[in-house]
Amino acid sequence: MPEHPARVAVIDCGTNSIRLLISDIADGSKTDLLREMRIVRLGQDVDRTHHLAEEAIERAVQATREFAAMIEMFEATQVRFCATSAVRDADNAAVFEDAIEGILGVRPIVLAGLDEARASFLGATRDLEVERTLVIDIGGGSTEIVVGTGEDVEWSVSLDIGSVRLTERFLTSDPASVAEVIACMNHVDSVLAPIVSQIDPVASFVGVAGTVTTVAAHSLALPSYDSATIHGARMSIGDVRAACLSLVQMSVADRRALPFMHPGRADVIGAGALILDRLAELLPLATDTLVVSEHDILDGIAWDMVST
């Protein structure tokens, strides 16, 4: 008899965005029913204050109310809410967690950096051929780098470099000045320097999350954001880096005018693109291709919900 599908709902609340995935999972396959995203900038000023701003909490809470209605409509039987970098760093995280629990009836799980990395890896590689792969997940507050084969994680790290964090810290002009860009690049390089020596060269390189997918859309000059075109796209490292540097040099208004750009990413994509550029330059890659995946931490958490 076929296994009765489990209908799961996963919410991932990061530094910049909050996202919902509702899926049916059975017999080792996953059917996605709904993906939604809101830009709420929960990590507004957290790098400086270590405190979640009241207005940022309210934006995330309002989005969660909307997601709760969708979860109820789809009659999901299992619900998990995961929070990452911004909530990890905040001294008033409990206020946010209480508010979310009041809406959903489940307490948020604040993922440690390495748990976040593992979930991103599992989500990104589940549908790929089993080969040793390096996955990068560039978020608003942190970046995860994971190496593994199949579902087996060999090595992982979570670094406090993200698009929101570095925009607030370094790229304060519009457009960013040359001096700001150089300072940001030097900082990213200094964070990556002790990391890259720990990784043996890999021949499969996968990137997930909004920075990578937006850079891909820019490189492909898409007339609108097209998930079907972006997911699984194989892009030369040279083209990726050219698109990164193009975005860094733009003003926020020019980025916002790009037809594929989510308006909530326009002010921070420059820092995210710089992180991607430095990763592509410094990581020990035995390939000149980046594979772009729209399957990420949400998918990894969904799989984990039915395996635990």
Tab-separated table of C-alpha atoms in Angstrom:
chain	number	residue	atom	x	y	z
A	1	MET	CA	0.000	0.000	0.000
A	2	PRO	CA	1.279	3.484	-0.855
A	3	GLU	CA	2.230	5.582	2.114
A	4	HIS	CA	-0.355	8.211	3.087
A	5	PRO	CA	1.236	11.607	2.425
A	6	ALA	CA	2.198	13.860	5.308
A	7	ARG	CA	1.185	17.457	4.629
A	8	VAL	CA	3.840	19.649	6.223
A	9	ALA	CA	4.170	23.407	6.541
A	10	VAL	CA	7.582	24.963	7.091
A	11	ILE	CA	8.304	28.604	7.831
A	12	ASP	CA	11.884	29.865	7.613
A	13	CYS	CA	12.408	33.289	9.162
A	14	GLY	CA	15.755	34.783	8.242
A	15	THR	CA	17.347	38.182	8.585
A	16	ASN	CA	15.721	39.640	5.470
A	17	SER	CA	12.872	37.363	4.425
A	18	ILE	CA	10.278	35.034	5.871
A	19	ARG	CA	9.156	32.144	3.671
A	20	LEU	CA	6.531	29.415	3.739
A	21	LEU	CA	6.547	26.006	2.074
A	22	ILE	CA	3.599	23.592	2.190
A	23	SER	CA	4.289	20.129	0.782
A	24	ASP	CA	2.929	16.613	0.643
A	25	ILE	CA	5.628	14.039	1.343
A	26	ALA	CA	5.182	10.291	0.833
A	27	ASP	CA	7.111	7.326	-0.520
A	28	GLY	CA	10.329	9.328	-0.718
A	29	SER	CA	8.849	12.029	-2.942
A	30	LYS	CA	7.776	15.595	-2.209
A	31	THR	CA	5.015	17.528	-3.940
A	32	ASP	CA	5.108	21.252	-3.272
A	33	LEU	CA	1.705	22.874	-2.935
A	34	LEU	CA	2.642	26.432	-2.017
A	35	ARG	CA	5.718	28.651	-1.708
A	36	GLU	CA	5.355	32.177	-0.370
A	37	MET	CA	7.848	34.873	0.629
A	38	ARG	CA	7.632	38.230	2.368
A	39	ILE	CA	10.545	40.626	2.921
A	40	VAL	CA	10.236	41.684	6.568
A	41	ARG	CA	13.863	42.629	7.448
A	42	LEU	CA	13.636	41.082	10.913
A	43	GLY	CA	17.383	41.630	11.270
A	44	GLN	CA	17.113	45.407	10.915
A	45	ASP	CA	20.063	46.865	12.919
A	46	VAL	CA	20.597	43.581	14.820
A	47	ASP	CA	24.275	43.540	13.854
A	48	ARG	CA	24.694	46.865	15.688
A	49	THR	CA	22.174	46.593	18.534
A	50	HIS	CA	21.838	42.818	19.115
A	51	HIS	CA	18.140	43.611	19.543
A	52	LEU	CA	15.074	42.938	17.389
A	53	ALA	CA	13.357	46.243	16.620
A	54	GLU	CA	9.665	46.444	17.547
A	55	GLU	CA	8.654	47.397	14.005
A	56	ALA	CA	10.694	44.499	12.572
A	57	ILE	CA	8.989	42.041	14.910
A	58	GLU	CA	5.600	43.423	13.887
A	59	ARG	CA	6.418	42.972	10.177
A	60	ALA	CA	7.371	39.345	10.790
A	61	VAL	CA	4.345	38.742	12.982
A	62	GLN	CA	1.989	40.160	10.343
A	63	ALA	CA	3.529	37.899	7.685
A	64	THR	CA	3.166	34.925	10.036
A	65	ARG	CA	-0.535	35.721	10.472
A	66	GLU	CA	-0.908	35.601	6.679
A	67	PHE	CA	0.995	32.320	6.522
A	68	ALA	CA	-1.114	30.851	9.340
A	69	ALA	CA	-4.264	31.439	7.270
A	70	MET	CA	-2.663	29.634	4.320
A	71	ILE	CA	-1.588	26.726	6.539
A	72	GLU	CA	-5.148	26.410	7.830
A	73	MET	CA	-6.564	26.557	4.313
A	74	PHE	CA	-4.267	23.756	3.118
A	75	GLU	CA	-4.958	21.733	6.294
A	76	ALA	CA	-1.295	20.994	6.999
A	77	THR	CA	-0.966	18.474	9.820
A	78	GLN	CA	2.618	19.276	10.842
A	79	VAL	CA	3.951	22.804	11.262
A	80	ARG	CA	7.494	23.902	11.981
A	81	PHE	CA	8.773	27.476	12.335
A	82	CYS	CA	12.545	27.915	12.157
A	83	ALA	CA	14.472	31.106	12.806
A	84	THR	CA	18.092	31.745	11.929
A	85	SER	CA	20.776	34.411	12.181
A	86	ALA	CA	18.851	37.482	13.370
A	87	VAL	CA	17.060	35.625	16.149
A	88	ARG	CA	20.270	33.814	17.155
A	89	ASP	CA	21.942	37.198	17.655
A	90	ALA	CA	19.083	39.010	19.443
A	91	ASP	CA	18.882	39.519	23.209
A	92	ASN	CA	15.075	39.823	23.055
A	93	ALA	CA	14.440	36.721	20.937
A	94	ALA	CA	11.948	35.394	23.491
A	95	VAL	CA	9.555	38.287	22.756
A	96	PHE	CA	9.489	37.293	19.103
A	97	GLU	CA	9.202	33.588	19.884
A	98	ASP	CA	6.244	34.215	22.231
A	99	ALA	CA	4.433	36.198	19.537
A	100	ILE	CA	4.924	33.481	16.911
A	101	GLU	CA	3.814	30.724	19.283
A	102	GLY	CA	0.659	32.721	20.016
A	103	ILE	CA	-0.209	32.683	16.306
A	104	LEU	CA	0.829	29.189	15.227
A	105	GLY	CA	0.629	27.217	18.446
A	106	VAL	CA	4.189	25.949	17.924
A	107	ARG	CA	7.337	27.424	19.438
A	108	PRO	CA	9.939	28.639	16.921
A	109	ILE	CA	13.067	26.545	16.657
A	110	VAL	CA	16.152	28.750	16.571
A	111	LEU	CA	18.577	26.834	14.392
A	112	ALA	CA	22.245	26.818	15.268
A	113	GLY	CA	24.427	27.818	12.351
A	114	LEU	CA	25.560	24.268	11.618
A	115	ASP	CA	21.957	22.972	11.730
A	116	GLU	CA	21.021	25.713	9.266
A	117	ALA	CA	23.894	24.636	7.033
A	118	ARG	CA	22.845	20.978	7.119
A	119	ALA	CA	19.219	21.777	6.276
A	120	SER	CA	20.284	23.959	3.340
A	121	PHE	CA	22.535	21.183	2.038
A	122	LEU	CA	19.835	18.504	2.292
A	123	GLY	CA	17.302	20.713	0.553
A	124	ALA	CA	19.658	21.671	-2.257
A	125	THR	CA	21.116	18.247	-3.009
A	126	ARG	CA	18.157	15.892	-2.533
A	127	ASP	CA	17.340	15.902	-6.255
A	128	LEU	CA	20.935	15.956	-7.503
A	129	GLU	CA	23.106	13.065	-8.582
A	130	VAL	CA	25.028	11.613	-5.661
A	131	GLU	CA	28.443	13.220	-5.900
A	132	ARG	CA	30.601	15.267	-3.593
A	133	THR	CA	29.093	18.743	-3.611
A	134	LEU	CA	29.797	22.139	-2.069
A	135	VAL	CA	26.654	24.158	-1.284
A	136	ILE	CA	26.602	27.844	-0.397
A	137	ASP	CA	23.608	29.569	1.211
A	138	ILE	CA	23.995	33.359	1.394
A	139	GLY	CA	21.441	34.838	3.773
A	140	GLY	CA	20.773	38.238	5.235
A	141	GLY	CA	22.760	37.659	8.403
A	142	SER	CA	24.935	34.627	7.763
A	143	THR	CA	26.413	32.471	5.027
A	144	GLU	CA	26.596	28.703	5.223
A	145	ILE	CA	29.136	26.585	3.355
A	146	VAL	CA	28.596	22.820	3.327
A	147	VAL	CA	30.443	19.932	1.694
A	148	GLY	CA	28.971	16.457	1.458
A	149	THR	CA	27.811	13.550	-0.665
A	150	GLY	CA	24.160	12.562	-0.963
A	151	GLU	CA	22.650	13.189	2.485
A	152	ASP	CA	25.973	12.802	4.283
A	153	VAL	CA	27.480	16.110	5.385
A	154	GLU	CA	31.269	15.924	5.495
A	155	TRP	CA	32.079	19.487	6.590
A	156	SER	CA	30.148	22.683	7.257
A	157	VAL	CA	30.529	26.178	8.640
A	158	SER	CA	28.236	29.145	9.340
A	159	LEU	CA	29.826	32.579	8.946
A	160	ASP	CA	28.530	35.945	10.153
A	161	ILE	CA	28.590	37.512	6.694
A	162	GLY	CA	25.229	38.243	5.076
A	163	SER	CA	23.630	40.758	2.747
A	164	VAL	CA	21.857	42.805	5.423
A	165	ARG	CA	24.664	42.620	7.968
A	166	LEU	CA	27.355	43.788	5.517
A	167	THR	CA	25.166	46.451	3.903
A	168	GLU	CA	24.571	48.030	7.306
A	169	ARG	CA	28.222	47.692	8.267
A	170	PHE	CA	29.997	48.730	5.053
A	171	LEU	CA	27.845	49.779	2.088
A	172	THR	CA	26.111	52.876	3.423
A	173	SER	CA	26.349	55.099	0.316
A	174	ASP	CA	24.061	54.856	-2.690
A	175	PRO	CA	25.628	53.690	-4.894
A	176	ALA	CA	28.371	52.230	-2.729
A	177	SER	CA	31.705	54.016	-3.023
A	178	VAL	CA	34.846	52.254	-4.216
A	179	ALA	CA	36.305	52.563	-0.716
A	180	GLU	CA	33.206	50.947	0.822
A	181	VAL	CA	33.283	48.081	-1.664
A	182	ILE	CA	36.983	47.453	-1.050
A	183	ALA	CA	36.474	47.497	2.730
A	184	CYS	CA	33.594	45.029	2.417
A	185	MET	CA	35.575	42.734	0.119
A	186	ASN	CA	38.567	42.804	2.449
A	187	HIS	CA	36.345	41.866	5.374
A	188	VAL	CA	34.767	38.946	3.498
A	189	ASP	CA	38.196	37.760	2.375
A	190	SER	CA	39.488	37.858	5.943
A	191	VAL	CA	36.537	35.759	7.141
A	192	LEU	CA	36.952	33.241	4.317
A	193	ALA	CA	40.761	32.954	4.457
A	194	PRO	CA	40.961	30.441	7.342
A	195	ILE	CA	38.001	28.486	5.940
A	196	VAL	CA	39.053	27.704	2.388
A	197	SER	CA	42.184	25.878	3.493
A	198	GLN	CA	39.986	23.330	5.303
A	199	ILE	CA	38.215	22.165	2.114
A	200	ASP	CA	39.534	19.772	-0.519
A	201	PRO	CA	38.642	20.813	-4.097
A	202	VAL	CA	35.107	19.902	-5.187
A	203	ALA	CA	33.758	19.346	-8.701
A	204	SER	CA	30.095	20.155	-7.930
A	205	PHE	CA	29.214	23.701	-6.798
A	206	VAL	CA	25.607	24.613	-5.881
A	207	GLY	CA	24.220	27.967	-4.730
A	208	VAL	CA	20.873	28.560	-3.003
A	209	ALA	CA	18.771	31.409	-1.575
A	210	GLY	CA	17.783	34.860	-2.790
A	211	THR	CA	21.192	36.375	-3.474
A	212	VAL	CA	22.230	33.513	-5.751
A	213	THR	CA	18.893	33.290	-7.577
A	214	THR	CA	18.790	37.081	-8.098
A	215	VAL	CA	22.351	37.146	-9.446
A	216	ALA	CA	21.370	34.292	-11.773
A	217	ALA	CA	18.339	36.232	-13.019
A	218	HIS	CA	20.592	39.243	-13.667
A	219	SER	CA	23.189	37.191	-15.507
A	220	LEU	CA	20.448	35.614	-17.653
A	221	ALA	CA	18.837	39.063	-18.245
A	222	LEU	CA	15.412	37.641	-17.487
A	223	PRO	CA	12.398	39.823	-18.364
A	224	SER	CA	10.800	38.752	-15.065
A	225	TYR	CA	11.636	36.421	-12.210
A	226	ASP	CA	11.167	32.893	-13.584
A	227	SER	CA	11.653	30.056	-11.098
A	228	ALA	CA	11.507	27.393	-13.791
A	229	THR	CA	14.397	28.975	-15.698
A	230	ILE	CA	16.478	29.703	-12.601
A	231	HIS	CA	16.125	26.355	-10.821
A	232	GLY	CA	18.805	24.032	-12.112
A	233	ALA	CA	20.489	26.698	-14.244
A	234	ARG	CA	24.168	25.969	-14.878
A	235	MET	CA	26.173	29.174	-15.052
A	236	SER	CA	29.832	29.797	-15.729
A	237	ILE	CA	31.733	31.226	-12.761
A	238	GLY	CA	32.903	34.075	-15.001
A	239	ASP	CA	29.332	35.060	-15.868
A	240	VAL	CA	28.297	34.842	-12.212
A	241	ARG	CA	31.120	37.113	-11.080
A	242	ALA	CA	30.400	39.628	-13.850
A	243	ALA	CA	26.751	39.788	-12.759
A	244	CYS	CA	27.814	40.234	-9.118
A	245	LEU	CA	30.069	43.190	-9.890
A	246	SER	CA	27.405	44.748	-12.113
A	247	LEU	CA	24.879	44.696	-9.243
A	248	VAL	CA	27.396	46.085	-6.750
A	249	GLN	CA	27.971	49.159	-8.910
A	250	MET	CA	24.279	50.010	-9.366
A	251	SER	CA	22.226	52.450	-7.337
A	252	VAL	CA	19.310	51.065	-5.350
A	253	ALA	CA	16.876	52.741	-7.759
A	254	ASP	CA	18.537	51.105	-10.781
A	255	ARG	CA	18.445	47.692	-9.093
A	256	ARG	CA	14.806	48.156	-8.159
A	257	ALA	CA	14.037	48.898	-11.817
A	258	LEU	CA	15.361	45.503	-12.911
A	259	PRO	CA	12.309	43.437	-13.938
A	260	PHE	CA	13.257	40.380	-11.856
A	261	MET	CA	14.312	42.224	-8.686
A	262	HIS	CA	12.211	41.846	-5.550
A	263	PRO	CA	11.989	45.409	-4.177
A	264	GLY	CA	12.886	44.177	-0.696
A	265	ARG	CA	16.245	42.899	-1.964
A	266	ALA	CA	17.286	45.943	-3.963
A	267	ASP	CA	19.093	47.743	-1.127
A	268	VAL	CA	21.063	44.702	0.107
A	269	ILE	CA	21.776	42.658	-3.030
A	270	GLY	CA	25.072	44.487	-3.556
A	271	ALA	CA	26.564	43.065	-0.362
A	272	GLY	CA	25.147	39.635	-1.112
A	273	ALA	CA	26.657	39.773	-4.599
A	274	LEU	CA	30.040	40.705	-3.126
A	275	ILE	CA	29.901	37.667	-0.851
A	276	LEU	CA	29.057	35.439	-3.830
A	277	ASP	CA	31.882	36.956	-5.882
A	278	ARG	CA	34.450	36.304	-3.147
A	279	LEU	CA	33.196	32.747	-2.587
A	280	ALA	CA	33.505	32.044	-6.315
A	281	GLU	CA	37.020	33.479	-6.292
A	282	LEU	CA	38.361	31.866	-3.122
A	283	LEU	CA	36.668	28.489	-2.672
A	284	PRO	CA	38.687	25.476	-3.895
A	285	LEU	CA	36.576	24.524	-6.919
A	286	ALA	CA	37.457	21.911	-9.522
A	287	THR	CA	34.678	23.245	-11.758
A	288	ASP	CA	33.962	26.455	-13.633
A	289	THR	CA	30.183	26.085	-13.209
A	290	LEU	CA	27.701	27.146	-10.525
A	291	VAL	CA	24.425	25.209	-10.363
A	292	VAL	CA	21.554	27.362	-9.076
A	293	SER	CA	18.910	25.702	-6.908
A	294	GLU	CA	15.632	27.074	-5.625
A	295	HIS	CA	15.469	24.144	-3.197
A	296	ASP	CA	17.111	25.134	0.057
A	297	ILE	CA	16.664	25.188	3.819
A	298	LEU	CA	12.855	25.054	3.545
A	299	ASP	CA	13.037	21.815	1.604
A	300	GLY	CA	15.644	20.382	3.958
A	301	ILE	CA	13.468	21.092	6.998
A	302	ALA	CA	10.425	19.590	5.259
A	303	TRP	CA	12.323	16.350	4.589
A	304	ASP	CA	13.602	16.336	8.148
A	305	MET	CA	10.049	16.626	9.519
A	306	VAL	CA	9.032	13.283	8.035
A	307	SER	CA	12.276	11.475	8.858
A	308	THR	CA	12.332	12.299	12.590
